[in-house]
Coordinates of C-alpha atoms in Angstrom, one line a residue:
M1 CA 101.9 163.0 101.7
P2 CA 105.4 164.2 102.7
L3 CA 107.7 161.8 104.3
D4 CA 108.2 162.1 108.0
P5 CA 111.8 163.3 108.5
T6 CA 111.9 162.4 112.2
P7 CA 114.3 159.5 112.8
H8 CA 112.8 156.5 114.5
P9 CA 114.9 153.9 116.4
L10 CA 114.9 150.4 114.9
S11 CA 112.8 147.8 116.7
A12 CA 114.8 145.4 118.8
P13 CA 114.9 141.9 117.3
E14 CA 112.6 139.3 119.0
P15 CA 114.6 137.2 121.5
T16 CA 115.1 133.7 120.4
A17 CA 114.0 130.8 122.7
A18 CA 116.9 128.7 123.9
R19 CA 117.3 125.3 122.3
A20 CA 119.8 122.5 123.1
L21 CA 120.9 119.2 121.5
L22 CA 121.6 116.1 123.5
T23 CA 123.5 113.4 121.8
V24 CA 123.5 110.0 123.4
T25 CA 126.1 107.4 122.4
G26 CA 127.1 104.0 123.8
A27 CA 126.1 100.4 124.0
D28 CA 122.4 100.0 123.5
R29 CA 120.4 98.5 126.3
P30 CA 116.8 98.5 127.4
G31 CA 115.7 101.7 129.3
V32 CA 118.2 104.2 128.0
T33 CA 115.7 106.3 126.0
A34 CA 113.1 106.1 128.8
R35 CA 115.7 107.2 131.4
L36 CA 116.7 110.2 129.3
F37 CA 113.2 111.5 128.6
A38 CA 112.2 110.9 132.2
G39 CA 115.0 113.2 133.2
L40 CA 113.9 115.8 130.7
S41 CA 110.4 115.8 132.1
G42 CA 111.6 117.3 135.3
V43 CA 114.4 119.8 134.5
D44 CA 114.4 121.9 137.7
G45 CA 111.0 123.3 137.1
L46 CA 111.6 124.2 133.5
A47 CA 108.8 123.4 131.0
V48 CA 110.8 121.6 128.3
E49 CA 109.4 120.5 125.0
V50 CA 110.8 118.0 122.5
L51 CA 111.4 119.5 119.1
D52 CA 113.2 116.7 117.2
V53 CA 114.3 113.1 117.9
E54 CA 116.4 110.7 115.8
Q55 CA 117.7 107.3 117.0
V56 CA 119.6 104.6 115.3
V57 CA 121.2 101.4 116.6
V58 CA 124.2 100.1 114.5
H59 CA 125.5 96.6 115.5
G60 CA 124.4 97.2 119.1
H61 CA 125.8 100.8 119.3
L62 CA 123.2 103.5 120.1
V63 CA 123.2 107.0 118.7
L64 CA 120.3 109.1 119.9
G65 CA 119.9 112.8 119.2
V66 CA 117.2 115.0 120.9
V67 CA 116.6 118.7 120.4
V68 CA 114.7 120.4 123.2
G69 CA 113.5 123.9 123.9
V70 CA 111.8 125.8 126.7
I71 CA 108.1 126.4 126.4
D72 CA 107.3 130.1 126.5
D73 CA 104.8 130.6 129.4
G74 CA 104.7 134.4 128.9
G75 CA 107.1 135.0 131.7
T76 CA 110.8 135.7 131.7
L77 CA 112.6 134.1 128.8
V78 CA 115.0 131.3 129.9
G79 CA 118.5 131.9 128.6
E80 CA 120.6 129.4 126.8
A81 CA 123.2 129.2 129.6
Q82 CA 120.6 128.4 132.1
L83 CA 119.0 125.7 129.9
L84 CA 122.4 124.1 129.1
D85 CA 123.4 124.1 132.8
H86 CA 120.2 122.2 133.7
L87 CA 120.6 119.7 130.9
R88 CA 124.1 118.9 131.9
G89 CA 122.7 117.8 135.2
V90 CA 120.3 115.5 133.5
A91 CA 123.0 114.2 131.3
G92 CA 125.2 113.3 134.3
D93 CA 122.3 111.4 135.9
V94 CA 121.6 109.4 132.7
E95 CA 125.3 108.6 132.3
A96 CA 125.6 107.4 135.8
A97 CA 122.4 105.3 135.6
T98 CA 123.0 103.7 132.1
G99 CA 126.7 103.9 131.3
V100 CA 126.2 105.8 128.0
R101 CA 127.7 109.1 127.1
V102 CA 125.4 112.2 126.8
A103 CA 126.8 115.3 125.2
V104 CA 125.0 118.6 125.6
E105 CA 125.4 121.6 123.2
S106 CA 123.5 124.6 121.9
A107 CA 121.0 124.2 119.1
S108 CA 119.9 127.9 119.1
D109 CA 121.9 129.2 116.1
P110 CA 119.3 131.3 114.2
G111 CA 121.7 131.6 111.3
A112 CA 122.0 127.9 110.5
P113 CA 121.2 127.3 106.8
T114 CA 118.1 125.5 105.9
A115 CA 118.0 123.3 102.8
A116 CA 115.7 124.5 100.0
G117 CA 113.4 122.3 97.9
R118 CA 112.0 118.9 98.4
P119 CA 114.3 116.2 99.9
H120 CA 115.2 113.1 97.8
H121 CA 116.1 109.5 98.5
V122 CA 119.4 108.3 97.0
I123 CA 119.6 104.5 96.9
L124 CA 123.1 102.9 96.6
L125 CA 123.0 99.2 95.6
G126 CA 125.8 96.8 94.9
R127 CA 127.2 93.4 95.6
P128 CA 129.2 94.6 97.4
V129 CA 128.9 98.4 97.9
P130 CA 132.5 99.7 97.8
P131 CA 133.4 102.5 100.2
D132 CA 134.4 104.7 97.3
A133 CA 130.8 104.6 96.1
V134 CA 129.5 106.0 99.4
A135 CA 132.4 108.5 99.5
G136 CA 131.7 109.5 95.9
A137 CA 128.0 109.9 96.4
A138 CA 128.6 112.0 99.6
R139 CA 131.1 114.2 97.8
A140 CA 128.8 114.7 94.7
V141 CA 125.9 115.7 97.0
A142 CA 128.1 118.2 98.8
E143 CA 129.5 119.7 95.6
I144 CA 126.0 120.7 94.4
G145 CA 125.1 122.2 97.8
G146 CA 123.1 119.3 99.1
N147 CA 123.2 117.7 102.5
I148 CA 122.8 114.1 103.7
D149 CA 120.3 114.2 106.5
A150 CA 120.1 110.4 107.2
I151 CA 121.4 107.1 106.0
R152 CA 119.8 103.7 106.6
R153 CA 120.5 100.2 105.3
L154 CA 117.7 98.7 103.2
S155 CA 119.1 95.2 102.5
D156 CA 122.1 92.9 102.8
Y157 CA 120.8 90.3 100.4
P158 CA 120.6 89.6 97.5
V159 CA 122.3 93.0 97.2
T160 CA 123.6 95.4 99.8
S161 CA 121.7 98.7 99.6
F162 CA 121.6 101.9 101.5
E163 CA 119.2 104.8 101.4
L164 CA 120.5 108.4 101.8
T165 CA 118.0 111.1 102.5
V166 CA 119.3 114.2 100.8
S167 CA 118.1 117.8 101.1
G168 CA 119.0 121.0 99.3
A169 CA 119.5 119.5 95.8
E170 CA 117.3 119.5 92.7
A171 CA 116.5 116.1 91.2
T172 CA 118.0 116.6 87.7
E173 CA 121.2 118.1 89.1
L174 CA 121.4 115.3 91.7
R175 CA 121.0 112.5 89.1
T176 CA 123.6 114.1 86.9
A177 CA 126.1 114.4 89.7
L178 CA 125.6 110.8 90.8
A179 CA 125.6 109.3 87.4
S180 CA 129.4 109.7 87.1
V181 CA 129.8 108.1 90.6
A182 CA 127.9 105.1 89.5
A183 CA 129.9 104.8 86.3
T184 CA 133.3 104.9 88.0
T185 CA 132.5 102.7 91.0
G186 CA 130.2 100.1 89.5
A187 CA 127.4 100.7 92.1
D188 CA 123.9 101.4 91.1
I189 CA 122.5 104.8 92.3
A190 CA 118.9 105.7 92.1
V191 CA 117.2 109.0 93.0
E192 CA 113.6 109.4 94.0
Q193 CA 111.7 112.3 95.6
V194 CA 110.7 111.9 99.2
G195 CA 107.0 111.8 99.7
V196 CA 103.9 109.5 99.9
A197 CA 104.0 108.9 96.1
R198 CA 107.1 106.6 96.5
R199 CA 105.3 104.1 98.7
S200 CA 101.9 104.5 97.1
K201 CA 102.8 102.5 93.9
R202 CA 100.1 99.9 93.2
L203 CA 100.8 98.4 89.8
I204 CA 104.0 97.0 88.1
V205 CA 104.5 95.9 84.5
L206 CA 107.5 93.9 83.5
D207 CA 109.1 93.3 80.1
V208 CA 109.7 89.6 79.6
D209 CA 112.7 88.8 77.4
S210 CA 116.0 89.6 79.2
T211 CA 114.0 91.1 82.1
L212 CA 111.6 88.6 83.6
V213 CA 113.3 85.7 81.9
R214 CA 116.9 85.2 80.8
G215 CA 117.6 85.6 77.1
E216 CA 115.4 86.3 74.1
V217 CA 112.6 83.9 73.1
I218 CA 112.8 84.7 69.4
D219 CA 116.5 83.9 69.4
E220 CA 115.6 80.4 70.8
L221 CA 113.0 79.9 68.1
A222 CA 115.4 81.1 65.4
A223 CA 118.0 78.6 66.6
R224 CA 115.5 75.8 65.9
A225 CA 115.0 77.2 62.4
G226 CA 118.8 77.3 61.9
R227 CA 118.8 81.1 61.6
A228 CA 120.1 82.0 65.1
A229 CA 123.0 84.3 64.1
E230 CA 121.0 86.2 61.6
V231 CA 118.1 86.9 64.1
A232 CA 120.4 87.6 67.0
R233 CA 122.0 90.5 65.0
I234 CA 118.6 91.9 64.2
T235 CA 117.5 91.6 67.8
A236 CA 120.6 93.4 69.1
A237 CA 120.1 96.2 66.7
A238 CA 116.4 96.6 67.6
M239 CA 117.1 96.6 71.4
N240 CA 119.8 99.2 70.9
G241 CA 117.3 101.5 69.0
E242 CA 119.1 101.1 65.7
L243 CA 116.1 99.6 63.9
D244 CA 112.3 100.2 64.0
F245 CA 110.9 97.6 66.3
E246 CA 107.9 96.5 64.2
E247 CA 110.0 96.2 61.0
S248 CA 112.7 94.2 62.8
L249 CA 110.0 92.0 64.5
R250 CA 108.4 91.1 61.2
A251 CA 111.8 90.3 59.7
R252 CA 112.7 88.0 62.6
V253 CA 109.3 86.3 62.6
A254 CA 109.5 85.6 58.9
V255 CA 112.4 83.3 59.3
L256 CA 110.3 81.1 61.6
A257 CA 108.0 80.0 58.7
G258 CA 107.5 76.3 58.6
L259 CA 108.4 75.5 62.3
P260 CA 106.0 73.1 63.9
E261 CA 103.8 74.6 66.6
E262 CA 105.2 72.2 69.2
V263 CA 108.5 74.2 69.1
L264 CA 106.7 76.9 71.1
D265 CA 106.0 74.5 73.9
E266 CA 109.6 73.3 73.9
V267 CA 111.0 76.9 74.2
R268 CA 108.5 77.8 76.9
E269 CA 109.4 74.7 79.0
H270 CA 113.1 75.8 78.9
L271 CA 112.5 79.4 80.0
V272 CA 114.7 80.4 83.0
L273 CA 113.3 83.1 85.2
T274 CA 115.7 85.9 86.2
P275 CA 117.0 85.4 89.8
G276 CA 114.7 87.2 92.2
A277 CA 111.7 87.3 89.8
R278 CA 109.5 85.1 92.0
T279 CA 110.5 87.1 95.1
L280 CA 109.7 90.4 93.5
I281 CA 106.3 89.3 92.1
G282 CA 105.3 87.4 95.2
T283 CA 106.2 90.2 97.6
L284 CA 104.4 92.9 95.6
Q285 CA 101.3 90.7 95.2
R286 CA 101.2 90.2 99.0
L287 CA 101.6 94.0 99.4
G288 CA 98.5 94.5 97.2
F289 CA 100.2 95.3 93.8
R290 CA 98.6 94.5 90.5
C291 CA 101.4 92.7 88.6
G292 CA 101.6 91.9 84.9
I293 CA 103.8 91.6 81.8
V294 CA 104.0 93.6 78.6
S295 CA 106.1 92.0 75.9
G296 CA 107.2 92.4 72.4
G297 CA 107.3 88.6 72.3
F298 CA 104.5 86.2 71.8
T299 CA 101.3 85.3 73.6
Q300 CA 101.9 81.6 73.0
I301 CA 104.8 82.0 75.4
T302 CA 103.7 84.9 77.7
D303 CA 100.1 83.8 78.5
P304 CA 101.1 80.5 80.0
L305 CA 103.9 82.2 81.8
A306 CA 101.6 84.8 83.3
E307 CA 99.2 82.1 84.4
S308 CA 101.9 80.1 86.1
L309 CA 103.1 83.2 88.1
G310 CA 99.5 84.2 89.0
L311 CA 99.8 87.6 87.2
D312 CA 96.9 90.0 86.7
F313 CA 97.4 90.8 83.1
A314 CA 99.6 90.2 80.0
A315 CA 100.0 91.7 76.6
A316 CA 102.2 90.5 73.7
N317 CA 102.2 89.7 70.0
T318 CA 100.6 86.6 68.5
L319 CA 102.3 84.3 66.0
E320 CA 100.1 83.1 63.2
V321 CA 99.7 79.3 63.1
V322 CA 98.1 77.4 60.2
D323 CA 97.7 73.6 60.1
G324 CA 100.1 73.3 63.1
K325 CA 102.9 75.3 61.6
L326 CA 104.2 78.9 62.0
T327 CA 103.5 80.9 58.9
G328 CA 106.2 83.5 59.6
G329 CA 103.5 86.1 60.2
L330 CA 101.7 87.9 63.0
V331 CA 98.0 88.4 63.8
G332 CA 96.3 91.2 65.7
E333 CA 97.7 94.4 67.1
I334 CA 101.4 94.8 67.2
V335 CA 102.9 95.4 70.7
D336 CA 105.8 97.6 69.8
R337 CA 107.4 100.6 71.6
P338 CA 104.2 102.7 71.6
G339 CA 102.1 99.6 72.0
K340 CA 103.8 98.8 75.3
A341 CA 103.0 102.2 76.7
R342 CA 99.4 101.8 75.5
A343 CA 99.2 98.5 77.3
L344 CA 100.4 100.1 80.5
I345 CA 97.8 102.8 80.2
R346 CA 95.1 100.3 79.5
F347 CA 95.9 98.1 82.5
A348 CA 96.2 101.0 84.8
G349 CA 92.8 102.3 83.7
Q350 CA 91.3 98.8 84.1
Y351 CA 92.2 98.7 87.7
G352 CA 91.6 102.5 88.4
I353 CA 95.2 103.2 89.2
P354 CA 96.7 106.6 88.3
L355 CA 99.8 106.4 86.1
D356 CA 102.0 108.1 88.8
Q357 CA 101.3 105.0 91.0
T358 CA 102.7 102.6 88.4
V359 CA 106.1 101.0 87.9
A360 CA 107.6 99.7 84.6
V361 CA 110.7 97.6 84.3
G362 CA 112.5 96.8 81.0
D363 CA 115.8 96.6 79.2
G364 CA 115.4 97.5 75.5
A365 CA 114.7 100.6 73.4
N366 CA 111.1 99.3 72.7
D367 CA 110.5 99.7 76.5
L368 CA 111.3 103.4 76.6
D369 CA 107.8 104.7 76.1
M370 CA 106.5 102.4 78.7
L371 CA 109.3 103.3 81.2
N372 CA 108.7 107.0 80.7
T373 CA 104.9 106.7 80.9
A374 CA 105.0 105.0 84.3
G375 CA 105.3 106.9 87.5
L376 CA 108.7 105.1 87.9
G377 CA 110.6 103.5 85.0
I378 CA 113.5 101.2 85.8
A379 CA 116.0 100.2 83.2
F380 CA 117.1 96.7 84.2
N381 CA 120.5 95.6 82.9
A382 CA 119.6 97.7 80.0
K383 CA 121.5 99.0 77.0
P384 CA 123.3 102.3 77.5
F385 CA 120.8 104.0 75.2
V386 CA 118.0 103.0 77.6
R387 CA 119.8 103.7 80.9
E388 CA 120.4 107.3 79.8
Q389 CA 116.6 107.9 79.3
A390 CA 114.9 105.9 82.0
H391 CA 114.1 107.4 85.4
T392 CA 116.6 105.1 87.1
A393 CA 118.7 102.0 86.3
L394 CA 119.6 98.7 87.9
N395 CA 122.6 96.7 86.8
Q396 CA 122.4 93.9 89.3
P397 CA 121.6 90.4 88.3
Y398 CA 118.7 90.1 90.8
L399 CA 115.2 91.3 89.8
D400 CA 114.1 91.7 93.4
A401 CA 116.5 94.6 93.8
V402 CA 113.6 96.6 92.4
L403 CA 112.1 96.3 95.9
Q404 CA 114.9 98.4 97.3
V405 CA 114.4 101.0 94.7
L406 CA 110.8 101.2 95.8
G407 CA 112.1 101.7 99.4
F408 CA 111.3 98.3 100.9
T409 CA 113.8 96.9 103.4
R410 CA 114.9 93.3 103.5
D411 CA 113.0 92.9 106.7
E412 CA 109.8 94.1 105.1
V413 CA 110.3 91.7 102.2
L414 CA 110.7 88.8 104.7
D415 CA 107.6 90.0 106.6
A416 CA 105.6 89.7 103.4
V417 CA 106.4 86.0 103.1
P418 CA 103.5 83.9 104.4

C-alpha cells in the first residue's frame, strides 16, 4: 500500500491538570493539620484531591508537605494560576489561625525526573554518627544518580541510627559507593531493598563465639590445658579463612586431651554475653521470631546456653568424653562452614520459614556460607575477609544494633518489652 503523501498536523498534547505543593513549617501544635485540610476541602468551589502527604516533627518543629490537584469533572480545565491563587487564600487563613508558615508553589512540572528501579533503605549507625558520615553518604548517593527521598531516626540508644530512603540507585552500586564512606568515617552503613520482605523476617540464627558471647570458648579451654597461645594462633587463622575449619578444629580439640569434664562447666559459668544480646533475643521472640544458635563450638557449652536464653534450636559440635575426661576427639557430624549453612536450612524447614525470611549473624570465615544462605547475612564485628562478602556489616559493640538493621525503631523495641 503506498504511503499517504498528504501532510497531517500533529495532535496537540493533552493538557496537564494543575497541581500545587503546600509546605507547612513552624512550631507543632494540635490542630494544624486538621485546619489545613479543612481549608482545602472548600477551595472556592474547586474539587481538590490530595495526591501526596508527608509530615515530620523534629524536636517540636513541624514540616508538612501536601501535593494537591484539581479533580477533572469533564468541564473546563482549571489552570495553574487559578489553583495557586485559591490556595494562597487558604494558606493565609491557616497562617492566621495557627501561627505556622504555609508556602504555596507549583507541582505541575511534567518534565520532573522520576527515579528508576526499586528504592532502598540506607541505615547509618554509630556512637556517635559524625556529620561527615551523613554528608558522605548523601554525596555518594548523589554521585551515582540516586536521590534521598526521606530520612528518619531509628534509635538514639545504644547506638544512634538513621534510615535514609534512597531512590534511583542500584543495590550493588549503592553498596560500593557507601563502603568507602563507612571506611573513612567509622560509621556503619547498611543497604536493604525497600519492600515487605524486610519486615517479614521470622527466624534468626546467631554464631556463638565472639558474636553471642565475648571471646572464643576453645581458647578458654586451651588456657586450662596450658596451650592457650598455640590454640589462639590456630583460631585466628581459621577465622580469617587461612585454614580449613574442620582441620583447624580437630587440631585445637586434640590439645584438650586429658582435661577433666568439669572444666566445661567452669568455662560455661564464666561466659559473658555480648552487650545487647538479651535485648535482641527477647525483642525478636516477643515479635514472633524463631531464635537459635549455630556454632562451630561445643554442645556441652551451647545447649545449656540455648536453654537459659529460651532459644528454639541449637547446633554445634560435640566433644568426646570418656571416663570423665576429654579425649581430644569429636563425635557426630562436624558443624563447619558448610555445616552451619545446612543447620540454617534445616531449622528454617523445621518451622516452615522460607530462607528469604531468615537472618544470620556471625563474625568468622566459617560463618560465610550461613550468612550468604540467609535472606539477610550480617557480619558482626567481623574479620575484613568476612565483611567484604556478607550482605551487610556491623562494627558496633552492641548486638541489639541488629534490630535497627532490620528496620525496628527504638520505640518499637521498648514497646516489645512486657
